[in-house]
Coordinates of C-alpha atoms in Angstrom, one line a residue:
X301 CA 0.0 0.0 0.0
X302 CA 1.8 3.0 -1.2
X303 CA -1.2 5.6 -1.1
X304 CA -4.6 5.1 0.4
X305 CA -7.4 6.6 -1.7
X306 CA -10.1 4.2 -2.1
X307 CA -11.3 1.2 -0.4
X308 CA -11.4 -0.4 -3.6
X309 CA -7.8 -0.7 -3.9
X310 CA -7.5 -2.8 -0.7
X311 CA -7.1 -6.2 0.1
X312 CA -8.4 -8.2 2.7
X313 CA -5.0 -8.5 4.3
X314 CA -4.4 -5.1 4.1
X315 CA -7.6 -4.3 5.6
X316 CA -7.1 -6.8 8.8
X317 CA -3.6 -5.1 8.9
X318 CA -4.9 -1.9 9.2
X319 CA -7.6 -2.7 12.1
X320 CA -4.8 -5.1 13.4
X321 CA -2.1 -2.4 14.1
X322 CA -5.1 0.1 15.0
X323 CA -6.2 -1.8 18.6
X324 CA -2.6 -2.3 19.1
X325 CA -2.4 0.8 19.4
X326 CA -5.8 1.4 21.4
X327 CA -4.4 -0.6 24.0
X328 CA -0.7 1.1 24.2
X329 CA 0.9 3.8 26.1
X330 CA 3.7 3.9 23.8
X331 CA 3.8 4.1 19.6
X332 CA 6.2 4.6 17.3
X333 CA 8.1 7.9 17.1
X334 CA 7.7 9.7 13.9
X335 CA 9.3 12.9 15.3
X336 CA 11.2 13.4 12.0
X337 CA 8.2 13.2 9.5
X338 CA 6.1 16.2 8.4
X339 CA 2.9 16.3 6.8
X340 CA 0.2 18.6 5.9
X341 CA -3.7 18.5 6.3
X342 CA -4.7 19.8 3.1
X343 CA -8.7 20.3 3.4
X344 CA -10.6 22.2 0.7
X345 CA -14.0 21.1 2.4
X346 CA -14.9 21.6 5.8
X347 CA -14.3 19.3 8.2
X348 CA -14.5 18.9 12.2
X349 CA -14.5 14.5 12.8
X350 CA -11.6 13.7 10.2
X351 CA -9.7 17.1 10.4
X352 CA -8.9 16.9 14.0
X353 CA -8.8 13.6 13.9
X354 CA -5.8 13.0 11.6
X355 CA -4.3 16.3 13.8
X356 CA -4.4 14.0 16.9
X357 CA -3.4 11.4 15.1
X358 CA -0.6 12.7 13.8
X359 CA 0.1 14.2 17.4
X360 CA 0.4 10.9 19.4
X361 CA 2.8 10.0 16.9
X362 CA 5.0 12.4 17.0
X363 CA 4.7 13.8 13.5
X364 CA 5.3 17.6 12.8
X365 CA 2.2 19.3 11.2
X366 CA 2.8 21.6 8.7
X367 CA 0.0 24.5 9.0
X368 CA -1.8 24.8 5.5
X369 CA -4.7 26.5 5.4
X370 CA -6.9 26.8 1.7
X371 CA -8.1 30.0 2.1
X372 CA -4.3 32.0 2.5
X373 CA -2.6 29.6 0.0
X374 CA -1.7 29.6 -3.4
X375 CA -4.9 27.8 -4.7
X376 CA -6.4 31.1 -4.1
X377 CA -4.6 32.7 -7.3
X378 CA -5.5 29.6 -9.5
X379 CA -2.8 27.4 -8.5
X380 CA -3.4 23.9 -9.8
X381 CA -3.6 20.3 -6.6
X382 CA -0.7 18.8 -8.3
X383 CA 1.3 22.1 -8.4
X384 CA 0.2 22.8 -4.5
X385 CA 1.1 19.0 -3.3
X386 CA 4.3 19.1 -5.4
X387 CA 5.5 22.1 -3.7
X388 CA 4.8 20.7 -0.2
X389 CA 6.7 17.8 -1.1
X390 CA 9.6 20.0 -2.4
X391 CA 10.2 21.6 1.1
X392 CA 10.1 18.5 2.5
X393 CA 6.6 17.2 3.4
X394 CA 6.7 13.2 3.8
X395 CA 2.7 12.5 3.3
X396 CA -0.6 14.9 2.8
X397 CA -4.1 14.0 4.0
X398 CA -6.3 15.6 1.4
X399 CA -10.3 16.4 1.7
X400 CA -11.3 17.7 -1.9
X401 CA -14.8 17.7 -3.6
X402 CA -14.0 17.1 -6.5
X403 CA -14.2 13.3 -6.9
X404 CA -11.0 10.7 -7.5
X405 CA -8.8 14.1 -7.5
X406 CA -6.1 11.9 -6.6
X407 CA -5.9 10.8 -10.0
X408 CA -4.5 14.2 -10.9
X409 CA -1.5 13.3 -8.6
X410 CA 0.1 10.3 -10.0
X411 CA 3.6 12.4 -10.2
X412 CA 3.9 12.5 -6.5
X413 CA 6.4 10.7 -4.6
X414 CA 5.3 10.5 -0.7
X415 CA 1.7 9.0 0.2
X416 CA -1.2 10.7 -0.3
X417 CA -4.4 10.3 2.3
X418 CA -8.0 10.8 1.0
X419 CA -9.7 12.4 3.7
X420 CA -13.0 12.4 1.3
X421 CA -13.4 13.1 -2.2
X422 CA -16.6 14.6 -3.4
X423 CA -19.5 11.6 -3.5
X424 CA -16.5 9.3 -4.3
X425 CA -14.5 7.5 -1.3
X426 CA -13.6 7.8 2.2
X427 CA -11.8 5.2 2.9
X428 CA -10.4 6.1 6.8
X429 CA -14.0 6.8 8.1
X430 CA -14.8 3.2 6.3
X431 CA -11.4 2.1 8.3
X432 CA -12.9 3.0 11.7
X433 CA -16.1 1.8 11.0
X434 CA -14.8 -1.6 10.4
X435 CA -12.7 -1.7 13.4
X436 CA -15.7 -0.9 15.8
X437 CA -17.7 -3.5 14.0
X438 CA -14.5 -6.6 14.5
X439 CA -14.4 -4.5 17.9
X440 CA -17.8 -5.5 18.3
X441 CA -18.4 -9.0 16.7
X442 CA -15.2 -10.3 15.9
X443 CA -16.1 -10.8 12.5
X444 CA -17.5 -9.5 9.4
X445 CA -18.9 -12.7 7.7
X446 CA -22.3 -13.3 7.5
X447 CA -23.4 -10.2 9.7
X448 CA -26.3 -8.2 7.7
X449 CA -25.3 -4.6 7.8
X450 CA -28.6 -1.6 7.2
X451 CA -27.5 1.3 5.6
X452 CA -30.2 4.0 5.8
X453 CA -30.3 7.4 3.8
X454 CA -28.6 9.3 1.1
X455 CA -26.7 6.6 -0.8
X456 CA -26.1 8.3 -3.9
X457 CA -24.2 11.5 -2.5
X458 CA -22.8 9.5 0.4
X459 CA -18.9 8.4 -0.1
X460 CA -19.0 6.7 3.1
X461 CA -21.8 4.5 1.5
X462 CA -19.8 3.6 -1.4
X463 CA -17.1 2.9 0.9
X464 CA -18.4 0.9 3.3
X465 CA -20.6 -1.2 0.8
X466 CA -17.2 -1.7 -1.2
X467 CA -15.4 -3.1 2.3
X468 CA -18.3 -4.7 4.2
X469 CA -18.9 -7.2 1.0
X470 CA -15.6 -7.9 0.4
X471 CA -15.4 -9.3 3.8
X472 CA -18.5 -11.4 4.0
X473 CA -21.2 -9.0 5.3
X474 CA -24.5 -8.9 3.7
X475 CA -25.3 -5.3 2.7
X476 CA -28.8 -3.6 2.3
X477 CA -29.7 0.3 1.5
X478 CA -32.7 2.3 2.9
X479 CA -33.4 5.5 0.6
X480 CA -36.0 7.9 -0.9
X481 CA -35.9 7.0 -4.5
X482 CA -34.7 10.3 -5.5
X483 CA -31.2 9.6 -3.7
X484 CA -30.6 5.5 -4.9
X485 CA -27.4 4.7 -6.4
X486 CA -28.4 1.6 -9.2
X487 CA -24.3 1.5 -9.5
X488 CA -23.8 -0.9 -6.5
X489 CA -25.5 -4.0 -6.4
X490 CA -27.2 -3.7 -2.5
X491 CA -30.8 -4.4 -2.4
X492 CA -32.7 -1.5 -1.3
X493 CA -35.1 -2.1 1.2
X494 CA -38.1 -0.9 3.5
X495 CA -36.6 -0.2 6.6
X496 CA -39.1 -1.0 8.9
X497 CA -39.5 -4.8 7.1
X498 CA -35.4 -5.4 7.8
X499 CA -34.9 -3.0 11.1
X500 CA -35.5 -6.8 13.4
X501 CA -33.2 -8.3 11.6
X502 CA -30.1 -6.8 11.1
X503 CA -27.0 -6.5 13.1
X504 CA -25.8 -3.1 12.3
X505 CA -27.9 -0.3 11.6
X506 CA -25.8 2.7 9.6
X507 CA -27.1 5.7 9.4
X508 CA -26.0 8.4 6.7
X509 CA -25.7 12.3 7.3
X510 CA -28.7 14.1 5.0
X511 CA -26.6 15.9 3.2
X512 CA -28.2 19.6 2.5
X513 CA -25.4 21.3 0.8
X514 CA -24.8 18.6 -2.0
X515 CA -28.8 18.7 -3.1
X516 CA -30.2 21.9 -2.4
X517 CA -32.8 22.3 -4.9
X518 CA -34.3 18.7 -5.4
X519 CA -35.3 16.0 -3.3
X520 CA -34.5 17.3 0.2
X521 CA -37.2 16.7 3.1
X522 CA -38.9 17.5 5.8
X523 CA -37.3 16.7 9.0
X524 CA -40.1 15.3 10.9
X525 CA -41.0 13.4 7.2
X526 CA -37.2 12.4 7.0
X527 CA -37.2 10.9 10.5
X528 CA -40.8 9.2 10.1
X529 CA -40.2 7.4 6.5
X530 CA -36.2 6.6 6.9
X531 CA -34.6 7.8 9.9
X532 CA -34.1 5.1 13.5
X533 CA -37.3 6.2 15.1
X534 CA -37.5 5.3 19.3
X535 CA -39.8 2.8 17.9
X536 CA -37.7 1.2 15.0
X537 CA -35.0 0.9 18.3
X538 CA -37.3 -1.0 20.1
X539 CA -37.6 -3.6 17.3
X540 CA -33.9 -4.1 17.0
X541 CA -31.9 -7.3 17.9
X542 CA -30.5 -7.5 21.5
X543 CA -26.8 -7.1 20.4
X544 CA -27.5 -4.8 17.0
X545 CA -25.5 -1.6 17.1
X546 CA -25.8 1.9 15.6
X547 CA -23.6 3.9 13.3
X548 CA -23.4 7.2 12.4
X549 CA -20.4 8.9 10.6
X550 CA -21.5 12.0 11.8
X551 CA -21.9 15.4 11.9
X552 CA -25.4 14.0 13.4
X553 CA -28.9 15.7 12.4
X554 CA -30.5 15.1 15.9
X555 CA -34.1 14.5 15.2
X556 CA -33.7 13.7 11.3
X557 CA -31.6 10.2 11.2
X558 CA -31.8 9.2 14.1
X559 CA -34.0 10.6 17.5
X560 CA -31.7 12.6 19.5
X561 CA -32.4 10.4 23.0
X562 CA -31.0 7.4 20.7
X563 CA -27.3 9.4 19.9
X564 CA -25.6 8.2 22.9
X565 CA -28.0 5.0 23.7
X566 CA -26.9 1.8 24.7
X567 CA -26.5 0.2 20.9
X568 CA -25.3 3.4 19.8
X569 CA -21.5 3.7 18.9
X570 CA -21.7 6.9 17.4
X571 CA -18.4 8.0 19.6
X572 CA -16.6 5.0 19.9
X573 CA -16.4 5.4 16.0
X574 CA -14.8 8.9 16.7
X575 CA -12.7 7.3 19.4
X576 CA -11.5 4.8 16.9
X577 CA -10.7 7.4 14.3
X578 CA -7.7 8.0 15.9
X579 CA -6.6 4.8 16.7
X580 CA -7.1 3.9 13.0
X581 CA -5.4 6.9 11.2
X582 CA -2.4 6.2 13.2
X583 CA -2.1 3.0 11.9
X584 CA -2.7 4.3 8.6
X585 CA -0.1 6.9 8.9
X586 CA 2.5 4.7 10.1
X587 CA 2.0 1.5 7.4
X588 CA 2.3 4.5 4.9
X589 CA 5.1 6.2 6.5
X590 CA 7.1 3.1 7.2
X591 CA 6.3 1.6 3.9
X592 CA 7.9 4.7 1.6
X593 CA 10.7 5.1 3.8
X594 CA 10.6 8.4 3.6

């Protein structure tokens, strides 16, 4: 793994590496010292979950974080990604974390030679939020095979979807979508589903961020209808397993996806996701690291 940009482009091994390495370092007091590495958060879309995240990531190992910020940089006067990440790896930068909207951008960057980090790339992939989703799910069950995963909301605009789908059936989980017509994605092969036919029977319920800014115009709803036809009701809680869990890559819409008392409830792992953010980016940072030598 030279670069990690899409979940697509992992293997199984690589993806039990990853989560390996990650609760390794859950449970340490010490990790490994990358006091001579500098990297730079590059994010042209705002952030608060992955931003910081990566930041105290990058923190607990030691890294130096090299301050960029989009608004006061060069991109301002038309400067092209490539040119911008070319010249932080000039001076000396040894990876970049990059959010962008537009989507696969990193196929612009193929002349780079440290790793590059998608943070999030338009409605394309995010493969470290699908990371630390996976860990707190093997956190959780131990496995992946034959667990039926619900994922409820705006598929088509969602990367996390697309990632998680991508991951979850390459490693034996049996994936269903939830979704107002108007937001289905016919280009992955999950069933779509009524969510109150399935919401007994799954193991892990995953609900998706209604995403305001990316459909402003068409098919947006009504809270109170959002939460009533598609979002985890108190009452769709009540019908779920015993040991089912909730996700949530958040920012949260309290009231919308999912009632507000159910955020920190006892099947939610809303936080324990952010928790493991860290924990996972870490091990992401130093496979990537380690593996360039750089």
């Amino acid at each position: 793994m030279d670069n990690l940009v899409s979940m697509e482009h992992l293997s199984k091994d690589e993806i039990f590496s990853l989560i390996e390495t990650a609760i390794e370092f859950k449970q340490a007091t010490n990790y490994p010292n990358l006091s001579n590495k500098y990297i730079a958060n590059l994010f042209f879309e705002n952030s608060t979950r992955t931003k910081c995240s990566f930041e105290m990531a990058e923190k607990k190992l030691g890294m130096n974080v090299i301050h960029f910020e989009t608004s006061t940089s060069s991109v301002s006067k038309g400067e092209s990604l490539y040119d911008t990440c070319k010249t932080l790896e000039s001076i000396g930068a040894n990876a970049l974390v990059i959010r962008h909207s537009d989507n696969a951008y990193y196929e612009q960057l193929d002349g780079l030679n440290i790793p590059v980090i998608n943070g999030g790339d338009g409605s394309g992939q995010h493969p470290t939020q699908s990371l630390l989703d996976l860990m707190t799910i093997y956190e959780e069950f131990g496995t992946f095979e034959g667990l039926n995963v619900l994922i409820c909301g705006d598929i088509v605009n969602s990367r996390v979807a697309r990632s998680n789908y991508h991951s979850l059936e390459k490693l034996g989980a049996d994936v269903m979508f939830s979704s107002p017509d108007v937001w289905k994605d016919d280009t992955m092969k999950a069933p779509y589903v009524d969510i109150d036919a399935h919401i007994d029977q799954v193991d892990i319920v995953m609900l998706l961020r209604v995403q305001h800014e990316r459909h402003q115009d068409a098919g947006s709803f009504g809270k109170e209808a959002y939460h009533q036809g598609f979002g985890l009701t108190k009452e769709r809680y009540n019908k779920m397993k015993e040991h089912a869990i909730i996700m949530h890559p958040a920012p949260v819409n309290r009231g919308v996806e999912i009632d507000t008392e159910l955020v920190e409830s006892d099947k939610a792992r809303i936080f324990k996701q952010m928790e493991n953010g860290v924990y996972l980016r870490m091990s992401v940072l130093n496979q990537l690291i380690n593996r360039k030598g750089n």
